[in-house]
Short mmCIF file of C-alpha atoms and ligand atoms in Angstrom, two decimals:
data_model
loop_
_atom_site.label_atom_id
_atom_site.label_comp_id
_atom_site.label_asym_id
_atom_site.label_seq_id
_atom_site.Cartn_x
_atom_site.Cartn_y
_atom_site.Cartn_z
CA UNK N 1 124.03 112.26 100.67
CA UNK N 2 126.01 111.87 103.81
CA UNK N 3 126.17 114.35 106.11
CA UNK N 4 129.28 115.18 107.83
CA UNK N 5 129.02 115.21 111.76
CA UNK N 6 128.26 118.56 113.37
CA UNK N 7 130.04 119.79 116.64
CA UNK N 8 126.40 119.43 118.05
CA UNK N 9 125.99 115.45 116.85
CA UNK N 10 129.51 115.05 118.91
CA UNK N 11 128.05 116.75 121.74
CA UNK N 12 125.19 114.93 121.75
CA UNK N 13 126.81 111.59 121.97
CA UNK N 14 128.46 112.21 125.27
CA UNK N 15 125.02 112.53 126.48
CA UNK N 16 123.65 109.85 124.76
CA UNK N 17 126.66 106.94 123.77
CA UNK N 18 123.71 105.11 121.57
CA UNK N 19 123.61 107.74 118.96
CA UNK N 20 124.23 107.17 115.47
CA UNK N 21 125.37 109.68 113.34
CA UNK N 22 124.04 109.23 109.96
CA UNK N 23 122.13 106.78 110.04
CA UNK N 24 120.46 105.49 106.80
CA UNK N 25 116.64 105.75 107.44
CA UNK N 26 115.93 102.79 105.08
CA UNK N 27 117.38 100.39 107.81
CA UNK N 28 113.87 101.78 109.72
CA UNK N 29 111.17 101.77 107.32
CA UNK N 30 108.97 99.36 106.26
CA UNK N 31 109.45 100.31 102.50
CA UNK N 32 113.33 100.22 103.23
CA UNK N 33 113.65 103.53 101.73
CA UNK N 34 115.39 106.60 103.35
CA UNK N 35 117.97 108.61 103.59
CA UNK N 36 120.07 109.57 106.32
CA UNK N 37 119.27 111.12 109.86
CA UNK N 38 121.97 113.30 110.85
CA UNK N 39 121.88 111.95 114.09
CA UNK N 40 119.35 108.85 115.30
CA UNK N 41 118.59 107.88 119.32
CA UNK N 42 116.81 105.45 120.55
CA UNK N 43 114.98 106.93 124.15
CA UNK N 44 114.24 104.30 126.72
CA UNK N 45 112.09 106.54 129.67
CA UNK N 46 110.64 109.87 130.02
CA UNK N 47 113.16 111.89 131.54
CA UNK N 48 116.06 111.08 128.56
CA UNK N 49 113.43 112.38 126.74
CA UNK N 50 113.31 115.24 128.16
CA UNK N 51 116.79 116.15 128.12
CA UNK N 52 117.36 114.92 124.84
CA UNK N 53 114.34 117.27 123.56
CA UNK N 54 115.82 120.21 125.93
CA UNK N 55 118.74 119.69 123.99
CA UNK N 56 117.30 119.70 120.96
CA UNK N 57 115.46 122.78 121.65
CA UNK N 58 118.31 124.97 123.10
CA UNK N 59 119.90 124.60 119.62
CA UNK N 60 116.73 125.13 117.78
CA UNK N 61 117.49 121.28 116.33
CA UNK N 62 114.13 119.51 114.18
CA UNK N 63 113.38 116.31 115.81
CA UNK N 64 111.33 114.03 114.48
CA UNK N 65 109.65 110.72 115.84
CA UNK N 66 109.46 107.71 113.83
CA UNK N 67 107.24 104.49 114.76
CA UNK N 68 107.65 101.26 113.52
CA UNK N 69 108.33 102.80 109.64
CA UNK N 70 105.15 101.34 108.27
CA UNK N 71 103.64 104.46 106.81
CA UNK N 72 106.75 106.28 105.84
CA UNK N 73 108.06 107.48 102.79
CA UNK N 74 111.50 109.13 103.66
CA UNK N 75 113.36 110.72 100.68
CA UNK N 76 116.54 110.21 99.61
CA UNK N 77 118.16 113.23 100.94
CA UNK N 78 117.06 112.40 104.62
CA UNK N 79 116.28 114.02 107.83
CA UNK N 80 118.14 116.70 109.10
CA UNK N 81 118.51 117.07 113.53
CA UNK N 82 117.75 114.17 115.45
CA UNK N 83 115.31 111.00 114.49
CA UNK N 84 114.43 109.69 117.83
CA UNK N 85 112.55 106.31 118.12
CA UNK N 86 111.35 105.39 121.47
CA UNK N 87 112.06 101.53 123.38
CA UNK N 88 112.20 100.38 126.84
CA UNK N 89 110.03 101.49 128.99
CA UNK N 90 107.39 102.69 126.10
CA UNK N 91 107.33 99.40 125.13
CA UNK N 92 105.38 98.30 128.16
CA UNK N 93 101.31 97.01 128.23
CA UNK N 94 99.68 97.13 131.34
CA UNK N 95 96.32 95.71 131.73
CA UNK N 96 94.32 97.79 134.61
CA UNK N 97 90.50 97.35 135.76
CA UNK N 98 87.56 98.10 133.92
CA UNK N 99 88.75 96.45 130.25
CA UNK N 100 91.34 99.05 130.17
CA UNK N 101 94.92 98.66 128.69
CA UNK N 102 97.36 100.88 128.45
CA UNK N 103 100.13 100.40 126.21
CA UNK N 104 103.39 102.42 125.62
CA UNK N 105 103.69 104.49 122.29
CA UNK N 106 106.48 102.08 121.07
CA UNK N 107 104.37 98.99 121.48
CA UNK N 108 103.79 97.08 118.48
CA UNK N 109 100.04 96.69 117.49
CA UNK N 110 100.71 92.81 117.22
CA UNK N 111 101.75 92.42 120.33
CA UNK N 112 98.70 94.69 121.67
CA UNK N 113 96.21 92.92 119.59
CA UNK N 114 97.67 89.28 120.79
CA UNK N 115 97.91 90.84 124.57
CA UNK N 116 94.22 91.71 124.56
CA UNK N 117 92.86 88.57 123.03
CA UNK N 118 95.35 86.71 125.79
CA UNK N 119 93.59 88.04 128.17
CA UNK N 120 89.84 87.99 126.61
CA UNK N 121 89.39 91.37 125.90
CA UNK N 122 87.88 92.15 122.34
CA UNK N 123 87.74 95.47 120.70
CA UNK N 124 91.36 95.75 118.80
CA UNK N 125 91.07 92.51 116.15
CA UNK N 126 90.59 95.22 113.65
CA UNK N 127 94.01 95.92 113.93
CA UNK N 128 95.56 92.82 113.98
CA UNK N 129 97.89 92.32 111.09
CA UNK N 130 98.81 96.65 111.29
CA UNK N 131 102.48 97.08 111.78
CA UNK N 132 103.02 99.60 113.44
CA UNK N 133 103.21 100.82 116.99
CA UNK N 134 100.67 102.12 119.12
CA UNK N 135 101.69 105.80 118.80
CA UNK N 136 101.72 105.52 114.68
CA UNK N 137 98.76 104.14 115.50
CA UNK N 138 97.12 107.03 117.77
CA UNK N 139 98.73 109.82 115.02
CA UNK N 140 97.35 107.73 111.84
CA UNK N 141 93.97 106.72 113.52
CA UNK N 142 95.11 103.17 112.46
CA UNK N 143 92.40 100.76 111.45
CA UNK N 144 90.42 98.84 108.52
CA UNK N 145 86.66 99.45 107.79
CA UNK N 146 85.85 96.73 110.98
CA UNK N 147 86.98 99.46 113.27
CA UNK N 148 89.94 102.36 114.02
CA UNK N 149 92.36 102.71 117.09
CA UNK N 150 90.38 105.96 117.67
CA UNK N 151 87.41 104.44 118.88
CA UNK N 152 88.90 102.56 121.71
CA UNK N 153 91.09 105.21 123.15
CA UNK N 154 90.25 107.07 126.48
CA UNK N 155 93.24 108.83 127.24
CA UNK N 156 96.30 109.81 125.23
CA UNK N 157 99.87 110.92 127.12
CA UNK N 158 102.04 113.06 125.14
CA UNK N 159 105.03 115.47 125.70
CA UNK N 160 104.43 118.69 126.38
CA UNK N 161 107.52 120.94 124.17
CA UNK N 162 107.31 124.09 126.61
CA UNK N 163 106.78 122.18 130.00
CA UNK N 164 109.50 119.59 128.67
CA UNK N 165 107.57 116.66 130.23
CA UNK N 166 104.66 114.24 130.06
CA UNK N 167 100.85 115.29 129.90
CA UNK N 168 97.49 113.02 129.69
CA UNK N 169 94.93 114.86 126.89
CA UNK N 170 91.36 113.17 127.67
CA UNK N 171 89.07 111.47 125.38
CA UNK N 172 86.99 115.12 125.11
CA UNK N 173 90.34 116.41 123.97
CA UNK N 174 91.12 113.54 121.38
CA UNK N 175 89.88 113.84 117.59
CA UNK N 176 89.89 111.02 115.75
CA UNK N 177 88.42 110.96 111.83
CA UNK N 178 89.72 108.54 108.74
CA UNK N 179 93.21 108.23 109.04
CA UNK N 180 93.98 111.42 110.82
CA UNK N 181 93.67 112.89 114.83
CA UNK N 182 94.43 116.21 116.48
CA UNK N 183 97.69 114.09 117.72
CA UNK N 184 99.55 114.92 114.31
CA UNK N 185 102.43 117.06 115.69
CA UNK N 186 102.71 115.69 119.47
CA UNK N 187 104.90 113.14 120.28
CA UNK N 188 102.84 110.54 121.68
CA UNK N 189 104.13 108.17 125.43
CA UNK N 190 101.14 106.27 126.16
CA UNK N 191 97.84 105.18 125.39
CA UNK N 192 94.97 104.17 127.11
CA UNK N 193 92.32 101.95 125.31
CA UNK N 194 89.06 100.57 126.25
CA UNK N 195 88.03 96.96 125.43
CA UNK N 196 85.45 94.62 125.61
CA UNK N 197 84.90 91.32 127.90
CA UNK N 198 84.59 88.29 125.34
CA UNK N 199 85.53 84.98 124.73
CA UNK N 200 89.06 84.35 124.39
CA UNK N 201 88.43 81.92 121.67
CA UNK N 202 86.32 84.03 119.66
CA UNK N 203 88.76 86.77 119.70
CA UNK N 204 91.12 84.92 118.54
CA UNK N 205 89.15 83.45 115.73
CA UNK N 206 88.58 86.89 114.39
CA UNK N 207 92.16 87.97 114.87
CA UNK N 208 93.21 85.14 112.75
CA UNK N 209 90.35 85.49 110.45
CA UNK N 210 91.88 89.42 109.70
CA UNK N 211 95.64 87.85 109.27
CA UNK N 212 94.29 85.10 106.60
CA UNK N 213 92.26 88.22 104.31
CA UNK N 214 95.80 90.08 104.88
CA UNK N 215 97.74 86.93 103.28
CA UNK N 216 95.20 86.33 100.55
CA UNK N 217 94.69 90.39 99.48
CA UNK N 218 98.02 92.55 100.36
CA UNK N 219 101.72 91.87 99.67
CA UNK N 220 102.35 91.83 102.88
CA UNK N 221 106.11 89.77 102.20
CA UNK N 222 107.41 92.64 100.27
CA UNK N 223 108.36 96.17 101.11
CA UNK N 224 106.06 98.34 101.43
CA UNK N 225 103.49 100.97 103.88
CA UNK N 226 100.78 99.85 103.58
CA UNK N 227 98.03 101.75 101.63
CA UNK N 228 99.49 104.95 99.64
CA UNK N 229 96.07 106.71 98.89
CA UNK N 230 93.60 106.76 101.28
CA UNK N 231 90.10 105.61 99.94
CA UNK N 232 88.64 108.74 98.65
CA UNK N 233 84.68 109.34 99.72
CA UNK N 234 82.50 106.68 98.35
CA UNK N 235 85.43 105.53 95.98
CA UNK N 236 88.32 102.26 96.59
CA UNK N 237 91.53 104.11 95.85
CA UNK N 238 92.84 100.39 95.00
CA UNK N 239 89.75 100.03 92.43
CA UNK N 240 90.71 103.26 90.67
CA UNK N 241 93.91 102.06 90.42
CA UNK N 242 93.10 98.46 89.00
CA UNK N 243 90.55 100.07 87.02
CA UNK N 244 93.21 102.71 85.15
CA UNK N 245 95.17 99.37 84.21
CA UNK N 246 98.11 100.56 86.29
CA UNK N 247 98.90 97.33 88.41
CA UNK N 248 102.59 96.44 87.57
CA UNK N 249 103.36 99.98 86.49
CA UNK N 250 106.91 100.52 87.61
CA UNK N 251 109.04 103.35 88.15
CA UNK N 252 113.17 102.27 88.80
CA UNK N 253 112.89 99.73 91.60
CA UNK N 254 109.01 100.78 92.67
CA UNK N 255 105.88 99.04 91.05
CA UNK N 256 102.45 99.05 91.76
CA UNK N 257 101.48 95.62 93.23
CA UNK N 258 99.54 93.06 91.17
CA UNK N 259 98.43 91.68 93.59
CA UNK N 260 96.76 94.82 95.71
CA UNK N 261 97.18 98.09 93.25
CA UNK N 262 96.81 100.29 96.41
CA UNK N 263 100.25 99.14 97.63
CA UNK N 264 103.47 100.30 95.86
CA UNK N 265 106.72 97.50 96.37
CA UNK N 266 109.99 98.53 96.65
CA UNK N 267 111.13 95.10 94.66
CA UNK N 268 114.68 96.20 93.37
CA UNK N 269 116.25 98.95 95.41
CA UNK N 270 114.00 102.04 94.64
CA UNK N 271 114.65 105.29 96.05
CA UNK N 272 112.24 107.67 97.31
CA UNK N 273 112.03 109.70 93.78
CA UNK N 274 111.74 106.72 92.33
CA UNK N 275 108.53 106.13 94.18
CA UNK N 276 107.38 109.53 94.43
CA UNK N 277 107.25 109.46 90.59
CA UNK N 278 104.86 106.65 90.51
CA UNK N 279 102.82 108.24 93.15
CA UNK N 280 102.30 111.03 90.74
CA UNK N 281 101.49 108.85 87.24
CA UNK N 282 99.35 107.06 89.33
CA UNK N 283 97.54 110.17 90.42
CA UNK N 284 97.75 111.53 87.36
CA UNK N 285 96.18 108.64 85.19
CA UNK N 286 93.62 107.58 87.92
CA UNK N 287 92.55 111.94 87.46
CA UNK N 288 92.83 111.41 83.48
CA UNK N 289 90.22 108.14 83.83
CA UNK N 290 87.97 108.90 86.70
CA UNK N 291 88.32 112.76 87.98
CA UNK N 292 88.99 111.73 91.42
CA UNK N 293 91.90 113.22 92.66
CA UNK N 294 93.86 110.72 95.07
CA UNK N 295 94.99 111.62 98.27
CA UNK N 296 98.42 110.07 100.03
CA UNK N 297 97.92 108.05 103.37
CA UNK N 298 101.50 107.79 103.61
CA UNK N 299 103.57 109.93 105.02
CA UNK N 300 106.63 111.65 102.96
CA UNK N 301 109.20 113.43 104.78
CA UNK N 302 112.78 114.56 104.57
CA UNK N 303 114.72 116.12 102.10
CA UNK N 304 114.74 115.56 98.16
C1 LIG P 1 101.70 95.56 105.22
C2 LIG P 1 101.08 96.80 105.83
C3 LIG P 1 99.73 96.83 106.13
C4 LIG P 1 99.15 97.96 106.69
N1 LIG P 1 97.81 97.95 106.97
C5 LIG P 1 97.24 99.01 107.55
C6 LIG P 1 95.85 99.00 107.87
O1 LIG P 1 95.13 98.04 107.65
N2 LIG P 1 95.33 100.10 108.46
C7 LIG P 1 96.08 101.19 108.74
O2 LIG P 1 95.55 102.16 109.30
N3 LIG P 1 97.39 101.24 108.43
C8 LIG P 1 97.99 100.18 107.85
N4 LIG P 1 99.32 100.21 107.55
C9 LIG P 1 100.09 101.47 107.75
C10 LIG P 1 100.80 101.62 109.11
O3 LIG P 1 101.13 100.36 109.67
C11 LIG P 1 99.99 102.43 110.09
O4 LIG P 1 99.72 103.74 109.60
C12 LIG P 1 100.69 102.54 111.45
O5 LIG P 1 99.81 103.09 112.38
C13 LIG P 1 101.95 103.41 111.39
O6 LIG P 1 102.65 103.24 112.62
P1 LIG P 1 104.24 103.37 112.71
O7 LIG P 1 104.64 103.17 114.10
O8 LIG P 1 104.88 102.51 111.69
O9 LIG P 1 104.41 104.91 112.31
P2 LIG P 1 105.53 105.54 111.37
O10 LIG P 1 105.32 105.07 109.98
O11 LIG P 1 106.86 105.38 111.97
O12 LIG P 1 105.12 107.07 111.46
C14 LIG P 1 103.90 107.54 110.88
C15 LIG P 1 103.63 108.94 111.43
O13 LIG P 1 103.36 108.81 112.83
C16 LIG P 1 104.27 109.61 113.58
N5 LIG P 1 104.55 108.91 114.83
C17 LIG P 1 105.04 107.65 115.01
N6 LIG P 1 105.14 107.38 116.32
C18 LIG P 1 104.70 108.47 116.98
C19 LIG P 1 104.55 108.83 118.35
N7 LIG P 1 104.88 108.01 119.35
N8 LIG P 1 104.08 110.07 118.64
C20 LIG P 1 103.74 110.93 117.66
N9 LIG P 1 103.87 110.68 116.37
C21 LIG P 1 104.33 109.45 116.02
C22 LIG P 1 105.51 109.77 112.72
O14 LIG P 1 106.23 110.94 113.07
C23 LIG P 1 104.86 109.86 111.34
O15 LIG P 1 104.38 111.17 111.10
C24 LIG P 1 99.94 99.09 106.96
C25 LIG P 1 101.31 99.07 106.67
C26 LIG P 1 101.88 97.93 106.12
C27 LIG P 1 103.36 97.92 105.84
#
C-alpha cells in the first residue's frame, strides 16, 4: 500500500535530492517482489553515510541495507524508514600486495570473481555465477559446496551505529558458518579477501566451468533468489523437494521450478504472500514425507 510522504521523507530530500519516496522494492530484487520503502537512497561515500544514518537515528527511523536483491523476499506491505543501497565509491576493487583484494560492499561478486581471475589470483571461482554484492556476500557467507566467501576474508569494515563512522573487525573477530556470520546486523563498507597465485587460464577455466553447471541446473533466466531452504544436515533441501513431487507446485504467480525444485519463480506477477504460501506447503509436505523440517536461506522482510 502506498505510503503517504512524512514531514521527515521531505526533510530528508533536501539533504539528499536522490531520494525516492515510495519506492516499490520489486524494482530491486532479484525475485521482483516488494513493496514499497517509504523512502529509498542510494549513498555514494562514507561520510553521506554518516549523516544520512545520524539522521536516521535522531528520529529513531529503521534503516535497512539492501544488496544486489538476490536473497530477498520483501512482502507486499514494504519497508517502513529508509532503504539505503550503497554505489560509488563502495563499488571500488583494489588489488594490494600479498594476493589481497579489497573490494567495496556494493561490488558485484561477478565483477570480483572476473577481477581476480584478470589478474591470476584464484580462490573466489566458487562464487562465480552468485549475484550479489560483496557485502550480501560477507552477511550470507555466500558460496557453493567448492568453497564460501568466509574463507577468504581477512578483514571486514563496517559502520559503527554509536561512533557514526567506519571500523575494520579482524579475521579473529569474523564468524563465518553455512550461510550465516556474526556480520548479520552491521552494515558492511569493505572487504578484504585473500587469494591465491595461479594461472590465469586455469582460473578462468573453472570460473566458466561453475557458469556452464549454473545454466544446465538452476533457472537462472527467471526471477528468483536463489536457494529458499538451505540444505538441511546431511539432507539436499532440493531432493526433498523433488522427492515430495512438488516441482511445478504453484501458488498465484509463484511455482516451484522444474527445473531446480530448490528455487521458487516468480513467472506471472506473484506477490510476496503468494510466495510465502508456497514456502509453507512446501515445508509442510516435505515434514509430512520425510520429517525434516526445512529451513529458509532467504531472507523475508517488511511488512505483510
Ligand atoms: C540465480 C541465483 C543464484 C544464487 N546462487 C547462490 C549460491 O550459489 N550461493 C549463495 O550463497 N547464494 C546464492 N544466491 C543468493 C544470493 O545471491 C546471495 O545470498 C548473495 O550473497 C546476496 O547478496 P545481495 O547483495 O543480493 O544481498 P541482498 O539480497 O540485498 O541482502 C541479503 C541480506 O544481506 C544484507 N546486506 C546486503 N548488503 C549488506 C551490507 N553491505 N552490509 C550488511 N548487510 C548487507 C541485507 O540487509 C539482507 O539481510 C543466488 C541467487 C540467485 C538469484
Amino acid at each position: 500500500m502506498p505510503v503517504p510522504p512524512t514531514p521527515w521523507a521531505e526533510e530528508l530530500r533536501k539533504l539528499f535530492p536522490n531520494a525516492r519516496l515510495v519506492e516499490p522494492l520489486a524494482q530491486h530484487t532479484t525475485f521482483h517482489i516488494g513493496g514499497p520503502a517509504d523512502v529509498f537512497i542510494a549513498v555514494e561515500d562514507e561520510e553521506r553515510l554518516g549523516a544520512l544514518l545520524r539522521f536516521a537515528k535522531e528520529r529513531a527511523l529503521p534503516s535497512f541495507l539492501i544488496g544486489r536483491g538476490s536473497n530477498l523476499l520483501v512482502r507486499d506491505g514494504g519497508i517502513r524508514g529508509v532503504v539505503l543501497r550503497l554505489e560509488g565509491e563502495f563499488e571500488r576493487i583494489e588489488f594490494l600486495e600479498g594476493a589481497r583484494v579489497r573490494a567495496g560492499a556494493a561490488a558485484p561478486l561477478p565483477r570480483l570473481v572476473m577481477a581476480c581471475a584478470e589478474r591470476g589470483l584464484a580462490g573466489a571461482e566458487p562464487l562465480a555465477g552468485v549475484p550479489g554484492t560483496v557485502g550480501g556476500g560477507l552477511v550470507m557467507n555466500a558460496g557453493t559446496r567448492e568453497g564460501e566467501i568466509g574463507a577468504l576474508t581477512r578483514r571486514v569494515r563496517i559502520f559503527d551505529p554509536e561512533r557514526l563512522e567506519g571500523r575494520w573487525l579482524e579475521a579473529p573477530e569474523l564468524l563465518f558458518s553455512y550461510r550465516r556470520s556474526n556480520l548479520a546486523g552491521s552494515m558492511i563498507l569493505v572487504g578484504e579477501l585473500v587469494l591465491k597465485a595461479g594461472e590465469k587460464r586455469d582460473i578462468l577455466r573453472r570460473v566458466q566451468e561453475q557458469q556452464q553447471r549454473r545454466l544446465r541446473t538452476q533457472p537462472i533466466h527467471t526471477f528468483n533468489v536463489g536457494s529458499v531452504f538451505k540444505n538441511p544436515p546431511g539432507h539436499f533441501a532440493a531432493k526433498l523437494i523433488e522427492e515430495a513431487g512438488l516441482k511445478g507446485l504453484r501458488q498465484g504467480g509463484a511455482k516451484v521450478s522444474e527445473l531446480h525444485a530448490n528455487f521458487i519463480e516468480n513467472d506471472k506477477g506473484a506477490s510476496a504472500a503468494d510466495v510465502l504460501a508456497l514456502i509453507e506447503a512446501v515445508r509442510g509436505k516435505v515434514r509430512e514425507r520425510s520429517g525434516v523440517a526445512l529451513e529458509l536461506e532467504v531472507k523475508v522482510v517488511g511488512e505483510a
